[in-house]
Short mmCIF file of C-alpha atoms in Angstrom, two decimals:
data_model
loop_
_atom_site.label_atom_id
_atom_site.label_comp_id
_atom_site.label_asym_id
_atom_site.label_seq_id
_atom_site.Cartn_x
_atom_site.Cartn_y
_atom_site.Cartn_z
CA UNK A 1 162.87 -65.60 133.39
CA UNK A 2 162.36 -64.75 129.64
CA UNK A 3 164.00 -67.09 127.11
CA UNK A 4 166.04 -64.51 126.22
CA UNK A 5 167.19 -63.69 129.69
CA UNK A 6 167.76 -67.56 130.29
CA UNK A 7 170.40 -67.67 127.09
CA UNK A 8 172.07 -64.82 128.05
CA UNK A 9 172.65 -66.36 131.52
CA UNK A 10 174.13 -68.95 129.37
CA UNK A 11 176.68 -66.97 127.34
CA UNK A 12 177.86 -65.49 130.47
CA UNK A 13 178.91 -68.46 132.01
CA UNK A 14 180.60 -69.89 128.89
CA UNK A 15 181.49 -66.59 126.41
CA UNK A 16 182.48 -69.87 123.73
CA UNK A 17 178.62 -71.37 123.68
CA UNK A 18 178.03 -70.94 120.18
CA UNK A 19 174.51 -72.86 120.37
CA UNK A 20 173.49 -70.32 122.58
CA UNK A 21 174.72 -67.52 121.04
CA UNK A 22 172.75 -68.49 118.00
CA UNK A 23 169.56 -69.00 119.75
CA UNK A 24 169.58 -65.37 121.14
CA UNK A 25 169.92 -63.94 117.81
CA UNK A 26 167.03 -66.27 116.91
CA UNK A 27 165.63 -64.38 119.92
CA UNK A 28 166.77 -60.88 118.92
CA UNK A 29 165.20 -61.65 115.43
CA UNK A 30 161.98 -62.28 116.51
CA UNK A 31 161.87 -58.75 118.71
CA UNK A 32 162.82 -57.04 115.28
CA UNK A 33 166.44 -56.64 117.45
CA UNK A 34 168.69 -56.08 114.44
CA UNK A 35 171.58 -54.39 116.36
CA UNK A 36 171.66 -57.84 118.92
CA UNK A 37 170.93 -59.92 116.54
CA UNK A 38 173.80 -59.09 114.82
CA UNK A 39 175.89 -59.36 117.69
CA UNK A 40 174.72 -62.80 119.01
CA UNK A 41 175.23 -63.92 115.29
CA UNK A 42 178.79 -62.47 115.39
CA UNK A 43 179.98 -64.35 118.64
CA UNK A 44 177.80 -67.76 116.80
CA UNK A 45 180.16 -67.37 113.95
CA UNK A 46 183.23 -67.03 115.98
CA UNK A 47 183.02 -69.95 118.53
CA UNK A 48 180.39 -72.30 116.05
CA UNK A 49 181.54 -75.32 113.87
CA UNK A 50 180.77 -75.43 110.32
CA UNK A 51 177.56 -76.64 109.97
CA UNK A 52 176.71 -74.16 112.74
CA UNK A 53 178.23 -71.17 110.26
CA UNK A 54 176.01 -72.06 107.84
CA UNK A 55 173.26 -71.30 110.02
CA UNK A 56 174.32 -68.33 111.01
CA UNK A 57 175.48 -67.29 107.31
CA UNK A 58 171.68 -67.92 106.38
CA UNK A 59 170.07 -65.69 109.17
CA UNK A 60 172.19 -63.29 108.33
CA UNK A 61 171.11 -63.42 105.04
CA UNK A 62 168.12 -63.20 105.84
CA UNK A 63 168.63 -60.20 108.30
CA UNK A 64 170.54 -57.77 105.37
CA UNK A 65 166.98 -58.36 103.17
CA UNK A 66 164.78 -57.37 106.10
CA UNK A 67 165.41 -53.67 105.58
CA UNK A 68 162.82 -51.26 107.20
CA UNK A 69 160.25 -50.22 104.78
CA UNK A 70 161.73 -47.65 102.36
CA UNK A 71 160.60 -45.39 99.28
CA UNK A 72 160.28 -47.49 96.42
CA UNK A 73 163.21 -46.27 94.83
CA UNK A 74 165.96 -47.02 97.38
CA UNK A 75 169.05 -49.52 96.53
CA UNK A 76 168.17 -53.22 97.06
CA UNK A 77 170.72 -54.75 100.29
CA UNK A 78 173.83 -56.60 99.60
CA UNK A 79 174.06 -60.48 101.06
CA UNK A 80 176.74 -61.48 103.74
CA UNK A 81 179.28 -62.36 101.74
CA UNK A 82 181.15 -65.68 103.39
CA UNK A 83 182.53 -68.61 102.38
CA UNK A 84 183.99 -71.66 103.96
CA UNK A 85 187.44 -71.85 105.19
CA UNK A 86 188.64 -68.34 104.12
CA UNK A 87 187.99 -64.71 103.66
CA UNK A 88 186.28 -63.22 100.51
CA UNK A 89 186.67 -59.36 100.01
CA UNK A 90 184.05 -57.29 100.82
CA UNK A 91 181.74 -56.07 97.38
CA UNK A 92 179.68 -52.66 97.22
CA UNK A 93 176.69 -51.95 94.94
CA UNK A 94 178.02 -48.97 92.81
CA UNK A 95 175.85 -46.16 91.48
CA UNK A 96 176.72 -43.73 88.77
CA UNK A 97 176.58 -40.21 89.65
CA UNK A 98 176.04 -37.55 86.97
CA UNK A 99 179.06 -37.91 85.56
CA UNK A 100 180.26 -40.18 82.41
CA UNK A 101 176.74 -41.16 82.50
CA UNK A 102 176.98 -42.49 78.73
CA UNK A 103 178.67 -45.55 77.43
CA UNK A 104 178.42 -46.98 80.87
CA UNK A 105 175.83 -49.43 79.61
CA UNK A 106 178.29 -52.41 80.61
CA UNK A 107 177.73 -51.72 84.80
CA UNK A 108 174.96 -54.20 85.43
CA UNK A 109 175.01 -52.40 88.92
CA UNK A 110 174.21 -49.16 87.88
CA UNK A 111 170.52 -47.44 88.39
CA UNK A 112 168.62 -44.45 87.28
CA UNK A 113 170.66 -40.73 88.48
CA UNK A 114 168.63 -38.94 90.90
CA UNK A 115 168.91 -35.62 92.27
CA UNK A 116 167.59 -33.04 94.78
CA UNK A 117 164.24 -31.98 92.05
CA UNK A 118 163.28 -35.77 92.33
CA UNK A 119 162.72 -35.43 96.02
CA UNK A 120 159.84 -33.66 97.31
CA UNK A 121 159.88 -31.60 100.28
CA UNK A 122 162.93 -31.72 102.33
CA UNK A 123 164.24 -28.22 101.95
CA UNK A 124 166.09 -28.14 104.91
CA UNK A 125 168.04 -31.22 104.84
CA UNK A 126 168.59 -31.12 101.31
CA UNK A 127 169.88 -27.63 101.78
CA UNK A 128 172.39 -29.37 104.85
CA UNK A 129 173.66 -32.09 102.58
CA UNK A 130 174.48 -29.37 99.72
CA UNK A 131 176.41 -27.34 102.00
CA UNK A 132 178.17 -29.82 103.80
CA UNK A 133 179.11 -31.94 100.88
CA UNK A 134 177.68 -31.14 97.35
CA UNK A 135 179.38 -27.07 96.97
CA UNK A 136 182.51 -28.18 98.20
CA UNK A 137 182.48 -30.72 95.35
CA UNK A 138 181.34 -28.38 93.21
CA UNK A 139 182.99 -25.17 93.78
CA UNK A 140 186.02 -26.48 95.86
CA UNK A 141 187.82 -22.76 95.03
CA UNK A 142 185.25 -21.05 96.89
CA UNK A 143 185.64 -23.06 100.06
CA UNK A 144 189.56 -22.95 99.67
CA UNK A 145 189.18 -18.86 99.42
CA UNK A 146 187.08 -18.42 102.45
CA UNK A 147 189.39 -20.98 103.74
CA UNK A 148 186.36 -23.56 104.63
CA UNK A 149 187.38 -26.80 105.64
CA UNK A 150 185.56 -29.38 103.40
CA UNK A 151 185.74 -32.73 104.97
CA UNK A 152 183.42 -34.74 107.51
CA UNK A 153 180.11 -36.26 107.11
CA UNK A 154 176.23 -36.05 107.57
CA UNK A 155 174.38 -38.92 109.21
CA UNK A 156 170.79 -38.76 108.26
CA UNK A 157 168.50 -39.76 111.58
CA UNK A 158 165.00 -40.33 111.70
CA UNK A 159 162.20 -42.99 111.70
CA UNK A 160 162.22 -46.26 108.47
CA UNK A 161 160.85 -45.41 105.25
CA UNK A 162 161.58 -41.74 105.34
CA UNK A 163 163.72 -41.52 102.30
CA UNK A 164 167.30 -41.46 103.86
CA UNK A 165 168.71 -44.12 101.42
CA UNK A 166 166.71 -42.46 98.57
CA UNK A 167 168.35 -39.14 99.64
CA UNK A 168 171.87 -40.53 99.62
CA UNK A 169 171.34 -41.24 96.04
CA UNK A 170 170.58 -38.07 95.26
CA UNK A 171 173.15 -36.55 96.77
CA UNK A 172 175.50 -38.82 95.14
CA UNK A 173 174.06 -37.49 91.60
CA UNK A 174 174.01 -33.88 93.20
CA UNK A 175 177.56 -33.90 92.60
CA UNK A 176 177.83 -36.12 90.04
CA UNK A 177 179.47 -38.72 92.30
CA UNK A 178 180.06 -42.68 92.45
CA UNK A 179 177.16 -44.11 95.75
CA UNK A 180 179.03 -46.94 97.21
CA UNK A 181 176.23 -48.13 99.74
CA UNK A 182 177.70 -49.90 102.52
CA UNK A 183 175.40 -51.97 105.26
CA UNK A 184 176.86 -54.34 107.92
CA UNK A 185 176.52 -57.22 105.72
CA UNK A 186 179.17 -56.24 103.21
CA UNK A 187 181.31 -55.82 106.14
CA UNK A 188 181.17 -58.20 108.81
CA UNK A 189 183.18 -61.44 108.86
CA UNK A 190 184.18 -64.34 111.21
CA UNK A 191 187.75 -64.78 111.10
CA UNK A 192 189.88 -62.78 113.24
CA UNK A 193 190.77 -59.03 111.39
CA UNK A 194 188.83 -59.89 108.18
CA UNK A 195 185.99 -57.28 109.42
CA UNK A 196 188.63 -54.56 109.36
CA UNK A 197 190.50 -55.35 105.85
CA UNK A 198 186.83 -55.43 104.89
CA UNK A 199 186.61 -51.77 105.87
CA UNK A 200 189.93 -50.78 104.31
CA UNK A 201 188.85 -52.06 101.25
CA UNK A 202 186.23 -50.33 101.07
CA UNK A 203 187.06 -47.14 101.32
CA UNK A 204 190.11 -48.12 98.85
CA UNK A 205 187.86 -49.01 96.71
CA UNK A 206 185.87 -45.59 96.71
CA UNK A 207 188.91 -43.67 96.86
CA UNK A 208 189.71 -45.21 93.15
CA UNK A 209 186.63 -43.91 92.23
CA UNK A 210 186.46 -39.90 93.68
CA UNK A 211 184.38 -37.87 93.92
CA UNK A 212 182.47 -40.46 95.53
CA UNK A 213 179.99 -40.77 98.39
CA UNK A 214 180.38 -43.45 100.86
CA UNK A 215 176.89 -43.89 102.08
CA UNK A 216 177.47 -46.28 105.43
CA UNK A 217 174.16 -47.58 106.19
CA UNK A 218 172.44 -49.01 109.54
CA UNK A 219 175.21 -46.41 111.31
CA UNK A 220 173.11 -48.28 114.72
CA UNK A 221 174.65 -51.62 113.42
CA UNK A 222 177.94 -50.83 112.13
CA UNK A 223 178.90 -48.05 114.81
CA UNK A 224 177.11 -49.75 118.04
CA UNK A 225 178.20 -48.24 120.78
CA UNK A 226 180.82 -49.47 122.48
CA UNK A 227 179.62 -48.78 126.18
CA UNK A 228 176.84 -51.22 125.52
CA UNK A 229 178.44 -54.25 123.44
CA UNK A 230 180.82 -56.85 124.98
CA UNK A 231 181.75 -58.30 121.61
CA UNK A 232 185.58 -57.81 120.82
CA UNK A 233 184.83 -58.34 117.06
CA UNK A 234 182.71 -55.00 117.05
CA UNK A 235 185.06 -53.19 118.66
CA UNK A 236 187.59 -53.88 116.11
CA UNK A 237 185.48 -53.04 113.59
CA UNK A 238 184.23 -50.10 115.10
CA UNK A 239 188.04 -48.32 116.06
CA UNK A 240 188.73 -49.26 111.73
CA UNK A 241 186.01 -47.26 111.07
CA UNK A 242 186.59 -44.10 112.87
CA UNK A 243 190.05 -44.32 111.74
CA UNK A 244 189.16 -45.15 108.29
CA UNK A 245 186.84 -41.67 108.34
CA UNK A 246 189.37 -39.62 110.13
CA UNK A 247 191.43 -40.21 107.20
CA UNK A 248 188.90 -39.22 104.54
CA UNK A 249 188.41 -35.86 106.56
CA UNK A 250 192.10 -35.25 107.02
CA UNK A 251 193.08 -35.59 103.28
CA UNK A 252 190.34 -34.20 101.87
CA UNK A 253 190.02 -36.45 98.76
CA UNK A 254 186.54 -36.18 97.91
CA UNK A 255 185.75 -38.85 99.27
CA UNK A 256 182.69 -38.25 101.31
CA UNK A 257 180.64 -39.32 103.71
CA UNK A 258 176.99 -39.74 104.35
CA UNK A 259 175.19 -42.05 107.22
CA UNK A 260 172.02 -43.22 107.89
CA UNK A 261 169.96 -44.76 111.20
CA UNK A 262 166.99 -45.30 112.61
CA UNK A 263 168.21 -45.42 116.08
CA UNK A 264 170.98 -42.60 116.25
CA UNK A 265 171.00 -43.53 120.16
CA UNK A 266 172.59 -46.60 119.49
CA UNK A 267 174.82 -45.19 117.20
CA UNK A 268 178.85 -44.75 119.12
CA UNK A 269 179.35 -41.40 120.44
CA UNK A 270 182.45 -40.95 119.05
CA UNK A 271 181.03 -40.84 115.43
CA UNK A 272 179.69 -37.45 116.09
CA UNK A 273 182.89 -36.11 116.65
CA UNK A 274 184.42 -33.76 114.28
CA UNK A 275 185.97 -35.47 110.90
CA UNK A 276 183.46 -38.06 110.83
CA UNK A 277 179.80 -37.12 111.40
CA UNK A 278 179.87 -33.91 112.44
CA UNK A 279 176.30 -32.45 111.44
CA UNK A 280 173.46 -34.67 112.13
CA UNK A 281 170.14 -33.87 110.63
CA UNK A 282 166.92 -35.49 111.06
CA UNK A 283 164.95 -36.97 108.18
CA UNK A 284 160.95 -36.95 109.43
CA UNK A 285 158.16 -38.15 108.11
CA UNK A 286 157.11 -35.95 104.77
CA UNK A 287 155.51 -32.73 104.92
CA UNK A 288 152.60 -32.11 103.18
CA UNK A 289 153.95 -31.20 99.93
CA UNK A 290 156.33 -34.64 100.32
CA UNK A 291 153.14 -36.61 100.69
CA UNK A 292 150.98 -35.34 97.44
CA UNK A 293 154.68 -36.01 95.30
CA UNK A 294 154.92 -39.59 96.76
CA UNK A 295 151.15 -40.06 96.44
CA UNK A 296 151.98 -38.75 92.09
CA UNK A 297 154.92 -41.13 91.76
CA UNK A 298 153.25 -44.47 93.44
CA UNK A 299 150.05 -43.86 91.26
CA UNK A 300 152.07 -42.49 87.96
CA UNK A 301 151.12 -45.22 85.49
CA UNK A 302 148.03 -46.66 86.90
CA UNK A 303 144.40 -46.21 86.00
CA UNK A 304 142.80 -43.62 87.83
CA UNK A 305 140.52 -41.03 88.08
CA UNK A 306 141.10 -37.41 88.60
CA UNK A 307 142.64 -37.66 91.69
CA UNK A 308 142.99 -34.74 94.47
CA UNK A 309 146.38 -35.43 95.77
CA UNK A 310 146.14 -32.29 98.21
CA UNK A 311 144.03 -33.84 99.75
CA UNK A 312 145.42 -37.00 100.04
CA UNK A 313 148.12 -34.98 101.51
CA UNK A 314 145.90 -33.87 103.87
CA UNK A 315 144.90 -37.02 105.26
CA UNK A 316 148.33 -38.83 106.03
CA UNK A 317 149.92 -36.69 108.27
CA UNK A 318 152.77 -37.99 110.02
CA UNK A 319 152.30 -41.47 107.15
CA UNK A 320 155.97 -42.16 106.03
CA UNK A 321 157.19 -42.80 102.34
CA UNK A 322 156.41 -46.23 102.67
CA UNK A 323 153.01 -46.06 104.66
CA UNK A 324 151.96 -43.54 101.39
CA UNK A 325 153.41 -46.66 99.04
CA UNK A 326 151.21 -49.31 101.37
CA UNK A 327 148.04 -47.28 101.18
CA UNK A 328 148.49 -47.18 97.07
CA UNK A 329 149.01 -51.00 97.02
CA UNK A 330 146.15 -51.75 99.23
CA UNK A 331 143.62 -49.75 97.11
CA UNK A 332 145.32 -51.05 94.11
CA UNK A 333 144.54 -54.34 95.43
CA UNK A 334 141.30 -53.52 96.13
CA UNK A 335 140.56 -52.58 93.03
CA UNK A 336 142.13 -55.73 91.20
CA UNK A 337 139.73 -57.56 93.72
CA UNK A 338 136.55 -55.80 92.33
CA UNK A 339 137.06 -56.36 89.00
CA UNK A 340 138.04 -60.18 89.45
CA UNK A 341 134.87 -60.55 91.27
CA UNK A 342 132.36 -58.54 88.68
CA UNK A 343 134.19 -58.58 85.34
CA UNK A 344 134.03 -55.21 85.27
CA UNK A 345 136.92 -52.92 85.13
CA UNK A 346 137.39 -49.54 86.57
CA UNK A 347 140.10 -47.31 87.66
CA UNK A 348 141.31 -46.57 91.48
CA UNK A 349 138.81 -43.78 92.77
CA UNK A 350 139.30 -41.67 95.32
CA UNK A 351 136.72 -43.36 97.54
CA UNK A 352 139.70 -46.63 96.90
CA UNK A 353 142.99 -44.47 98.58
CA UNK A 354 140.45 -43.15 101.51
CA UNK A 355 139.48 -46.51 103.04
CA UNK A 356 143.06 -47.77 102.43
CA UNK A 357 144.07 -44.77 104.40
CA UNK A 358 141.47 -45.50 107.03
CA UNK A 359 142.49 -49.31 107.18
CA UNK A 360 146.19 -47.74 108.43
CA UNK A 361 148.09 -45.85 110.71
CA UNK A 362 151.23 -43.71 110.27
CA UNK A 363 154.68 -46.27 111.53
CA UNK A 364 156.22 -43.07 112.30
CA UNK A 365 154.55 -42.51 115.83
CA UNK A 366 155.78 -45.53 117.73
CA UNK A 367 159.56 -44.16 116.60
CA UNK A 368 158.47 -40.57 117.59
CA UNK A 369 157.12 -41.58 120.71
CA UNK A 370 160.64 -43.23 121.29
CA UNK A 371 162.87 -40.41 120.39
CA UNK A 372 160.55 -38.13 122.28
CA UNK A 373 162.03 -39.96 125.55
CA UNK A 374 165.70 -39.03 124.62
CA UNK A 375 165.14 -35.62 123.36
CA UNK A 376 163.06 -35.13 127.00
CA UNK A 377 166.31 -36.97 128.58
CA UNK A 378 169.49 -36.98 126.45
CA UNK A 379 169.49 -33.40 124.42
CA UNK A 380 172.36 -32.44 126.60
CA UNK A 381 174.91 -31.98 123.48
CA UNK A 382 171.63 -30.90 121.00
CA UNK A 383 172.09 -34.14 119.15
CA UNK A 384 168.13 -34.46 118.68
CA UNK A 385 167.56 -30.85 118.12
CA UNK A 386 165.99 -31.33 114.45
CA UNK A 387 163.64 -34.18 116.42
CA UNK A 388 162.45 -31.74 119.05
CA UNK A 389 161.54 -28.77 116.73
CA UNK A 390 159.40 -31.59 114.76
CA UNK A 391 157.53 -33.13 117.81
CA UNK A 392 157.09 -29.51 119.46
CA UNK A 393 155.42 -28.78 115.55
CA UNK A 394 152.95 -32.01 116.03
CA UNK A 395 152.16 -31.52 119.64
CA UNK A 396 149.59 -34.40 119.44
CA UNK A 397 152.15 -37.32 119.61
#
């Protein structure tokens, strides 16, 4: 038997062995398991002792910085927020939309306003989010004439670093709206109904604040499906969700709603109903055009020679976001290596980005590869439609 399979033998014969629990989401850690991770830290926290707490508080901790590998310019992860003894209300990052932009120098919190021209590529979802949520923002008496509901959500699916969080923000300055950027960590909590106040104070919170966009984070974390967890604190915080969102949808207070995953199988089925996420569009790895934009942007501001960024283009198919920022830090490096060795500096060369690119591999394709099983298996309701036109596209993986 596995270690893992040995602790979980444990914590079925005694649900209240917090020792255990917390060794499994050691476990869980080590496989890169965020979703049972999370869990196993859950139960720890519920049946541990202090000292134990603390423990888990840290990994925790450590689990909300260990995001997947993102575009550069996506919003840094809250910490668990817990203290001893008693509850302490849950606090989102806040970014300023478009609007009152000036004289707003006081928000420590707020970053640079993006929109849809910052992001390259991406016609199709960006088109989907601007339907869905952006027009009805911005021209709410056209939707009212043609008597178009505006209410719901998007969840953004697709493999890490593909720009989902990036997208959210500019969305969020699309419309010149407030990004409240929820992840599990802002959310979860060990004492018994703290998890769901959490929740209702969040979207309180953004309500004060409309038009703003709700961007809910990890969807695979905070919406695990119920069918394949056992925890009761989950489920709790799972049924305050969906009633949280039906409520958004039903009053239609600007107040929307935009979610992101990497592993929309994991993700509760009853999140795609309608009122909560009811279109569901895949975010792949960059087109072609997408990868000579990133490729500008990573090496704005750094010596270099004429560079051919078509080409570049051309040679990282199927590379995410990220892989494209990896490949310009590990010729960057390279470089900074040369000239601490001879004295001599130079810029990055073109010959520098090839034999980065040649020292990698696109992360995309072990993701693809995955979600190639449940399109082949699972398509039933055409939930992984926008996954199967891209892998029928790149019939190589």
């Amino acid at each position: 038997m596995t270690k893992i399979e040995i602790l979980k033998s444990m914590v079925r014969g005694d649900q209240k062995n917090a020792a255990a629990w917390y060794l499994l989401g050691l476990e869980y850690t080590e496989q890169h398991n965020r979703v049972e991770a999370l869990l196993a830290f859950t139960q720890a926290l519920a049946y541990g002792d202090e000292e134990l707490k603390q423990s888990v508080i840290r990994e925790l901790n450590k689990l909300s910085r260990e995001a997947p590998q993102s575009t550069g310019a996506e919003v840094q992860e809250t910490e668990v927020l817990l203290s001893k003894g008693k509850h302490t209300p849950a606090v989102m990052r806040v970014i300023e939309g478009g609007k009152n932009r000036k004289n707003r120098s006081d928000q420590p919190l707020t970053e640079k306003v993006v929109d849809f021209s910052e992001v390259g590529g991406l016609h199709d979802v960006k088109e989907a989010i601007r339907i869905k949520m952006v027009q009805p923002v911005l021209t709410p008496q056209l939707y009212e004439r043609f008597r178009k509901r505006a209410g719901g959500g998007v969840l953004l699916y697709g493999p890490p670093g593909c720009g989902k969080t990036f997208l959210a923000r500019a969305a969020a300055g699309e419309c010149s709206a407030k990004l409240y950027h929820v992840q599990v960590a802002d959310i979860l909590d060990p004492y018994v109904g703290a998890s769901e106040q959490n929740i209702r104070d969040l979207f309180a919170s953004a309500r004060q604040h409309r038009p703003a966009v709700l961007f809910l984070d990890e969807m695979d974390a905070l919406g695990y499906h119920r069918g394949k967890s056992a925890s009761p604190w989950m489920r709790g915080m799972i049924d305050q969700l969906l009633a949280e969102m039906e409520r958004a949808a039903r009053q239609l207070d600007r107040l929307l709603l935009l979610g992101a995953t990497n592993l929309p199988w994991d993700v509760d089925p009853a999140f795609f109903h309608s009122g909560r996420f009811d279109k569901v569009v895949f975010v792949g790895p960059p087109d072609s055009e997408a990868r000579a934009a990133i490729f500008r942007l990573k090496l704005e501001g750094r010596p270099t020679e004429p560079i051919d960024y078509a080409q570049l283009a051309g040679w990282t198919e199927l590379y995410s976001g990220a892989d494209i920022e990896y490949v310009v830090e590990l010729a960057t490096e390279q470089v900074l290596h040369d000239i601490l060795a001879t004295g001599i500096e130079r810029p990055i060369r073109m010959s520098d980005l090839r034999e980065s690119i040649a020292a990698t591999r696109p992360t995309t394709i072990e993701w693809l590869r995955t979600a190639k099983n449940y399109v082949k298996y699972a398509n039933d309701e055409g939930l992984y439609d926008g996954v199967e036109q891209f892998l029928t596209a790149h019939k190589r993986i």
